[in-house]
Amino acid sequence: MDKPKIYITRKLPKEIINNLEEYFIISMWQEEDVPVPRDVLLENVKDIDGLFCLLTEDINKELLDKAPNLKIISNMAVGYNNVDVEEAKKRNIIVTNTPGVLTETTADLTFTLLMTAARRIVEASSYLNEGNWKTWSPMQLTGQDIHGATLGIIGLGRIGEALVKRAKGFDMNIIYNNREPKPEKERELGIQYRDLNSLLKESDFVCILIPYSPNVYHLIGEKELSMMKSTAVLVNTARGGIVNESALYNALKNGVIWGAGLDVFEKEPVSLDHPLLTLKNVVTLPHIGSASINTRLKMAELASNNLIKVLSGEEPITPVS
Ligand code: GLV
């Protein structure tokens, strides 16, 4: 029997390809840092059985209409808002993601961003490099304390829980908001549930860790930001669309909140003339939450194994629900 055909939308490390080659006839976009052009992608899905894609590809009805043989969409990310899951379901196409393997790494980055924004690390480093450091002075580059502060986590999923562990080490007081309260986790982790407004009012740091769906588009806007403390820091490592960026810009510029750490933007890559990039009290990163060597390899491996399982007639390891 002929091997199934797959298309891979970005150049992957050799060890991942070597494994996939045993099972599949592979076509792959050969660039590492440039996404596959839409017309090339649409042309390449015509006769494939499986698709290995990234969060940079919009896997929508238009694409699915062009891929009549497709049986699995394997997204190398935990978030899958780039895939029209309903359309896939109508066609009996399985959609998989890569949860679990990136939890700890993404929690590490979320806490890093929180600390970096709180202690003005990027600004302080530029201050030195730009030759502004003339002396030590009492209130120079002073930031916010992390230890003993209240951390509000929006979204107590795997990454939210992993963030709790880090925050505990800094003696933080931890509150959370989630679609469903989780009383068992509250007992286990020593944290407390709050409705969203109370969380925003009480927190010194607010970390957004919910999956994106149209229901949470601009969940954090002008009204929500105005409820936060003027000393508070907002950290978003989930998806850019959850925060209204122009409201955030105004809040940061006018001292409504004190700072922000952003790993994600509504439009990625964020444009270099985006107003948020002009503010000193924002730390910006290019969507690197899960970007450790080990974790990215594990994500690629899990995404590959989902393809292998499904196209051998077995159950996927991590289907999206
Ligand atoms: C990254 O943002 C992911 O969803 O894995």
Short mmCIF file of C-alpha atoms and ligand atoms in Angstrom, two decimals:
data_model
loop_
_atom_site.label_atom_id
_atom_site.label_comp_id
_atom_site.label_asym_id
_atom_site.label_seq_id
_atom_site.Cartn_x
_atom_site.Cartn_y
_atom_site.Cartn_z
CA MET A 1 0.00 0.00 0.00
CA ASP A 2 1.23 3.53 -0.80
CA LYS A 3 2.32 5.62 2.12
CA PRO A 4 -0.10 8.41 3.10
CA LYS A 5 0.82 11.92 1.96
CA ILE A 6 1.37 14.77 4.37
CA TYR A 7 2.20 18.45 4.03
CA ILE A 8 4.32 20.26 6.64
CA THR A 9 3.90 24.02 6.66
CA ARG A 10 7.36 24.94 7.98
CA LYS A 11 10.85 23.52 7.86
CA LEU A 12 11.21 21.15 10.83
CA PRO A 13 14.37 19.79 12.49
CA LYS A 14 15.99 16.85 10.74
CA GLU A 15 15.31 14.30 13.50
CA ILE A 16 11.58 14.99 13.30
CA ILE A 17 11.54 14.63 9.50
CA ASN A 18 13.57 11.41 9.63
CA ASN A 19 10.93 9.85 11.85
CA LEU A 20 8.01 11.03 9.69
CA GLU A 21 9.71 9.78 6.51
CA GLU A 22 9.32 6.20 7.68
CA TYR A 23 5.56 6.56 7.50
CA PHE A 24 4.71 9.22 4.95
CA ILE A 25 5.40 10.80 1.61
CA ILE A 26 6.29 14.30 2.74
CA SER A 27 6.10 17.70 1.13
CA MET A 28 7.38 20.55 3.27
CA TRP A 29 7.70 24.33 3.03
CA GLN A 30 11.46 24.78 3.17
CA GLU A 31 11.76 28.08 5.07
CA GLU A 32 12.32 28.26 8.81
CA ASP A 33 11.33 31.84 9.51
CA VAL A 34 8.93 32.65 6.69
CA PRO A 35 5.40 31.23 6.68
CA VAL A 36 4.18 29.35 3.65
CA PRO A 37 2.36 31.70 1.24
CA ARG A 38 -1.37 31.02 1.18
CA ASP A 39 -1.47 30.05 -2.52
CA VAL A 40 1.36 27.54 -2.03
CA LEU A 41 -0.41 26.05 0.98
CA LEU A 42 -3.73 25.74 -0.88
CA GLU A 43 -2.00 24.10 -3.83
CA ASN A 44 -0.22 21.60 -1.58
CA VAL A 45 -3.22 20.38 0.41
CA LYS A 46 -5.07 19.06 -2.66
CA ASP A 47 -4.18 15.40 -2.30
CA ILE A 48 -2.86 15.11 1.25
CA ASP A 49 -4.08 12.79 4.00
CA GLY A 50 -2.51 14.72 6.85
CA LEU A 51 -1.48 18.30 7.57
CA PHE A 52 1.23 19.35 10.04
CA CYS A 53 0.65 23.05 10.71
CA LEU A 54 1.55 25.90 13.03
CA LEU A 55 -0.48 28.65 14.65
CA THR A 56 0.56 30.94 11.78
CA GLU A 57 -1.71 29.12 9.32
CA ASP A 58 -5.41 29.80 9.02
CA ILE A 59 -6.97 26.38 8.55
CA ASN A 60 -10.41 27.46 7.46
CA LYS A 61 -13.28 26.36 5.21
CA GLU A 62 -11.52 27.66 2.08
CA LEU A 63 -8.57 25.36 2.78
CA LEU A 64 -10.66 22.36 3.83
CA ASP A 65 -12.70 22.65 0.61
CA LYS A 66 -9.46 22.16 -1.29
CA ALA A 67 -8.37 19.07 0.71
CA PRO A 68 -10.94 16.31 0.09
CA ASN A 69 -8.67 13.50 1.35
CA LEU A 70 -7.63 15.20 4.58
CA LYS A 71 -8.07 13.06 7.69
CA ILE A 72 -6.03 14.89 10.31
CA ILE A 73 -4.92 18.43 11.07
CA SER A 74 -2.04 18.26 13.53
CA ASN A 75 -1.41 21.72 14.98
CA MET A 76 1.97 22.19 16.65
CA ALA A 77 0.63 24.43 19.44
CA VAL A 78 -1.62 24.05 22.43
CA GLY A 79 -3.90 26.84 21.17
CA TYR A 80 -5.91 25.95 18.09
CA ASN A 81 -7.91 29.09 17.40
CA ASN A 82 -6.27 29.11 13.95
CA VAL A 83 -8.23 25.96 13.01
CA ASP A 84 -11.93 25.95 12.18
CA VAL A 85 -12.70 22.91 14.31
CA GLU A 86 -16.43 22.93 13.48
CA GLU A 87 -15.72 22.78 9.73
CA ALA A 88 -13.20 19.98 10.33
CA LYS A 89 -15.73 18.05 12.39
CA LYS A 90 -18.36 18.29 9.63
CA ARG A 91 -15.86 16.53 7.36
CA ASN A 92 -14.77 13.96 9.97
CA ILE A 93 -11.30 15.45 10.04
CA ILE A 94 -9.53 14.96 13.36
CA VAL A 95 -7.84 18.01 14.88
CA THR A 96 -4.98 17.57 17.35
CA ASN A 97 -2.86 19.99 19.38
CA THR A 98 0.17 19.71 21.69
CA PRO A 99 -0.94 20.20 25.31
CA GLY A 100 1.08 19.10 28.33
CA VAL A 101 4.57 19.10 26.85
CA LEU A 102 4.77 22.91 26.86
CA THR A 103 3.13 23.59 30.23
CA GLU A 104 6.20 24.14 32.41
CA THR A 105 8.16 26.06 29.77
CA THR A 106 5.26 28.44 29.14
CA ALA A 107 4.77 28.96 32.88
CA ASP A 108 8.52 29.73 33.15
CA LEU A 109 8.19 32.40 30.47
CA THR A 110 5.03 33.85 32.01
CA PHE A 111 6.77 34.26 35.35
CA THR A 112 9.86 35.64 33.60
CA LEU A 113 7.73 38.28 31.89
CA LEU A 114 6.03 39.15 35.18
CA MET A 115 9.42 39.62 36.87
CA THR A 116 10.92 41.48 33.93
CA ALA A 117 8.06 43.99 33.82
CA ALA A 118 7.94 44.35 37.63
CA ARG A 119 11.65 45.10 37.99
CA ARG A 120 12.02 47.08 34.72
CA ILE A 121 14.77 44.73 33.53
CA VAL A 122 14.70 45.64 29.83
CA GLU A 123 14.53 49.36 30.57
CA ALA A 124 17.35 49.12 33.13
CA SER A 125 19.58 47.19 30.75
CA SER A 126 19.01 49.76 27.98
CA TYR A 127 19.69 52.55 30.51
CA LEU A 128 23.13 51.08 31.14
CA ASN A 129 23.89 50.28 27.50
CA GLU A 130 22.85 53.76 26.38
CA GLY A 131 25.35 55.37 28.77
CA ASN A 132 22.83 56.84 31.21
CA TRP A 133 24.22 55.18 34.33
CA LYS A 134 26.11 57.97 36.11
CA THR A 135 25.59 56.99 39.72
CA TRP A 136 23.58 54.84 42.15
CA SER A 137 20.63 56.81 43.38
CA PRO A 138 17.83 56.05 45.84
CA MET A 139 14.81 55.82 43.56
CA GLN A 140 16.56 55.10 40.27
CA LEU A 141 14.78 52.43 38.17
CA THR A 142 12.68 51.27 41.09
CA GLY A 143 9.96 48.75 40.30
CA GLN A 144 7.30 46.69 42.04
CA ASP A 145 7.90 43.95 44.59
CA ILE A 146 7.01 40.46 43.49
CA HIS A 147 7.32 38.67 46.84
CA GLY A 148 4.23 39.04 48.97
CA ALA A 149 2.19 40.58 46.12
CA THR A 150 -1.22 39.33 44.96
CA LEU A 151 -1.21 37.40 41.72
CA GLY A 152 -4.50 37.09 39.81
CA ILE A 153 -4.56 34.29 37.25
CA ILE A 154 -7.24 34.41 34.58
CA GLY A 155 -7.58 30.79 33.43
CA LEU A 156 -6.64 27.97 35.79
CA GLY A 157 -5.69 25.36 33.21
CA ARG A 158 -2.43 23.43 33.14
CA ILE A 159 -0.26 26.50 32.61
CA GLY A 160 -2.17 28.49 35.23
CA GLU A 161 -1.53 25.74 37.76
CA ALA A 162 2.15 25.59 36.85
CA LEU A 163 2.33 29.36 37.36
CA VAL A 164 0.89 28.92 40.87
CA LYS A 165 3.89 26.73 41.78
CA ARG A 166 6.32 29.45 40.72
CA ALA A 167 4.38 32.18 42.51
CA LYS A 168 4.30 30.12 45.73
CA GLY A 169 8.08 30.19 45.78
CA PHE A 170 7.85 34.00 45.92
CA ASP A 171 5.31 33.94 48.77
CA MET A 172 2.63 35.46 46.56
CA ASN A 173 -1.01 35.54 47.55
CA ILE A 174 -2.80 33.81 44.66
CA ILE A 175 -6.34 34.31 43.39
CA TYR A 176 -7.80 33.01 40.14
CA ASN A 177 -10.76 33.28 37.82
CA ASN A 178 -11.96 30.43 35.64
CA ARG A 179 -15.14 29.57 33.74
CA GLU A 180 -15.81 26.95 36.41
CA PRO A 181 -14.43 27.42 39.92
CA LYS A 182 -12.16 24.52 40.95
CA PRO A 183 -12.68 23.96 44.71
CA GLU A 184 -10.41 20.91 44.81
CA LYS A 185 -7.54 22.84 43.24
CA GLU A 186 -8.17 25.67 45.69
CA ARG A 187 -7.58 23.27 48.57
CA GLU A 188 -4.66 21.51 46.91
CA LEU A 189 -2.84 24.68 45.81
CA GLY A 190 -3.92 27.11 48.54
CA ILE A 191 -5.52 29.60 46.16
CA GLN A 192 -8.88 31.38 46.09
CA TYR A 193 -11.52 31.95 43.41
CA ARG A 194 -12.66 35.47 42.48
CA ASP A 195 -15.11 36.78 39.93
CA LEU A 196 -13.27 38.69 37.20
CA ASN A 197 -13.98 42.18 38.56
CA SER A 198 -12.81 41.31 42.07
CA LEU A 199 -9.68 39.67 40.67
CA LEU A 200 -8.86 42.80 38.66
CA LYS A 201 -9.41 45.06 41.69
CA GLU A 202 -7.36 42.99 44.15
CA SER A 203 -4.38 41.88 42.03
CA ASP A 204 -0.92 43.42 41.85
CA PHE A 205 -0.19 41.18 38.85
CA VAL A 206 -2.81 39.87 36.45
CA CYS A 207 -1.72 36.99 34.19
CA ILE A 208 -3.92 35.95 31.27
CA LEU A 209 -3.80 32.23 30.55
CA ILE A 210 -7.12 31.36 28.93
CA PRO A 211 -7.48 29.80 25.48
CA TYR A 212 -8.68 32.19 22.78
CA SER A 213 -12.19 31.98 21.37
CA PRO A 214 -14.44 34.73 20.01
CA ASN A 215 -16.16 34.76 23.45
CA VAL A 216 -13.04 36.23 25.07
CA TYR A 217 -12.26 38.79 22.34
CA HIS A 218 -11.25 42.01 24.16
CA LEU A 219 -12.15 40.51 27.53
CA ILE A 220 -9.74 43.06 28.97
CA GLY A 221 -10.71 46.53 27.72
CA GLU A 222 -10.98 50.06 29.07
CA LYS A 223 -13.51 49.19 31.79
CA GLU A 224 -11.51 46.20 33.07
CA LEU A 225 -8.21 48.11 33.03
CA SER A 226 -9.80 50.95 34.99
CA MET A 227 -10.65 48.48 37.78
CA MET A 228 -6.99 47.50 38.21
CA LYS A 229 -4.61 49.11 40.71
CA SER A 230 -2.51 51.98 39.40
CA THR A 231 0.52 49.94 40.55
CA ALA A 232 -0.60 46.75 38.77
CA VAL A 233 1.11 44.85 35.96
CA LEU A 234 -0.78 42.96 33.23
CA VAL A 235 0.90 39.93 31.66
CA ASN A 236 -0.45 38.24 28.54
CA THR A 237 1.09 35.00 27.29
CA ALA A 238 -2.16 33.58 25.86
CA ARG A 239 -3.46 35.30 22.72
CA GLY A 240 -3.34 38.96 21.74
CA GLY A 241 -7.04 39.27 20.88
CA ILE A 242 -7.99 38.85 24.56
CA VAL A 243 -6.75 42.38 25.33
CA ASN A 244 -7.94 45.55 23.63
CA GLU A 245 -4.54 46.96 22.66
CA SER A 246 -5.59 50.57 22.19
CA ALA A 247 -7.29 50.56 25.62
CA LEU A 248 -4.12 49.02 27.07
CA TYR A 249 -1.96 51.67 25.43
CA ASN A 250 -4.09 54.44 26.94
CA ALA A 251 -4.08 52.79 30.37
CA LEU A 252 -0.29 52.45 30.36
CA LYS A 253 0.33 55.92 29.03
CA ASN A 254 -2.04 57.60 31.48
CA GLY A 255 -0.94 55.67 34.57
CA VAL A 256 -4.20 53.75 34.93
CA ILE A 257 -1.99 50.66 35.36
CA TRP A 258 1.74 50.58 36.00
CA GLY A 259 3.15 48.14 33.46
CA ALA A 260 2.62 45.23 31.12
CA GLY A 261 4.41 42.19 29.76
CA LEU A 262 3.20 40.98 26.38
CA ASP A 263 4.31 37.86 24.55
CA VAL A 264 1.33 37.96 22.18
CA PHE A 265 -0.38 40.55 19.99
CA GLU A 266 -3.64 40.82 18.13
CA LYS A 267 -1.75 40.90 14.85
CA GLU A 268 1.52 38.95 14.73
CA PRO A 269 4.22 39.85 14.01
CA VAL A 270 3.31 43.13 15.70
CA SER A 271 4.02 46.13 13.49
CA LEU A 272 7.10 48.12 14.53
CA ASP A 273 5.06 51.31 14.57
CA HIS A 274 2.53 49.87 17.03
CA PRO A 275 1.99 52.48 19.79
CA LEU A 276 2.57 49.88 22.54
CA LEU A 277 6.17 49.53 21.37
CA THR A 278 6.85 53.18 22.17
CA LEU A 279 6.19 52.78 25.92
CA LYS A 280 8.94 52.13 28.44
CA ASN A 281 6.56 50.41 30.85
CA VAL A 282 5.81 47.53 28.47
CA VAL A 283 8.03 44.51 27.94
CA THR A 284 7.35 42.96 24.55
CA LEU A 285 8.35 39.52 23.28
CA PRO A 286 7.79 37.78 19.92
CA HIS A 287 5.46 34.95 21.05
CA ILE A 288 8.14 32.76 22.67
CA GLY A 289 6.12 31.21 25.51
CA SER A 290 7.02 27.62 24.66
CA ALA A 291 10.35 28.40 23.01
CA SER A 292 12.88 26.17 24.76
CA ILE A 293 14.82 23.73 22.57
CA ASN A 294 13.54 20.69 24.47
CA THR A 295 9.93 21.79 24.51
CA ARG A 296 9.76 22.76 20.86
CA LEU A 297 11.23 19.36 19.95
CA LYS A 298 8.68 17.64 22.19
CA MET A 299 5.86 19.61 20.57
CA ALA A 300 7.06 18.64 17.09
CA GLU A 301 7.33 15.02 18.21
CA LEU A 302 3.83 14.98 19.68
CA ALA A 303 2.41 16.62 16.56
CA SER A 304 4.20 13.97 14.46
CA ASN A 305 2.97 11.11 16.61
CA ASN A 306 -0.62 12.33 16.29
CA LEU A 307 -0.24 12.15 12.51
CA ILE A 308 1.31 8.69 12.67
CA LYS A 309 -1.42 7.33 14.94
CA VAL A 310 -4.38 8.70 13.01
CA LEU A 311 -3.04 7.75 9.59
CA SER A 312 -2.37 4.20 10.85
CA GLY A 313 -6.01 3.92 11.87
CA GLU A 314 -5.40 4.44 15.60
CA GLU A 315 -6.78 6.99 18.04
CA PRO A 316 -4.98 10.37 18.22
CA ILE A 317 -2.94 11.02 21.38
CA THR A 318 -4.16 14.55 21.97
CA PRO A 319 -7.34 15.37 20.04
CA VAL A 320 -8.89 18.75 20.75
CA SER A 321 -12.16 18.37 22.59
C1 GLV B 1 1.46 28.85 21.55
O1 GLV B 1 1.01 29.95 21.67
C2 GLV B 1 0.66 27.67 21.64
O2 GLV B 1 -0.57 27.78 21.61
O3 GLV B 1 1.23 26.58 21.73
#
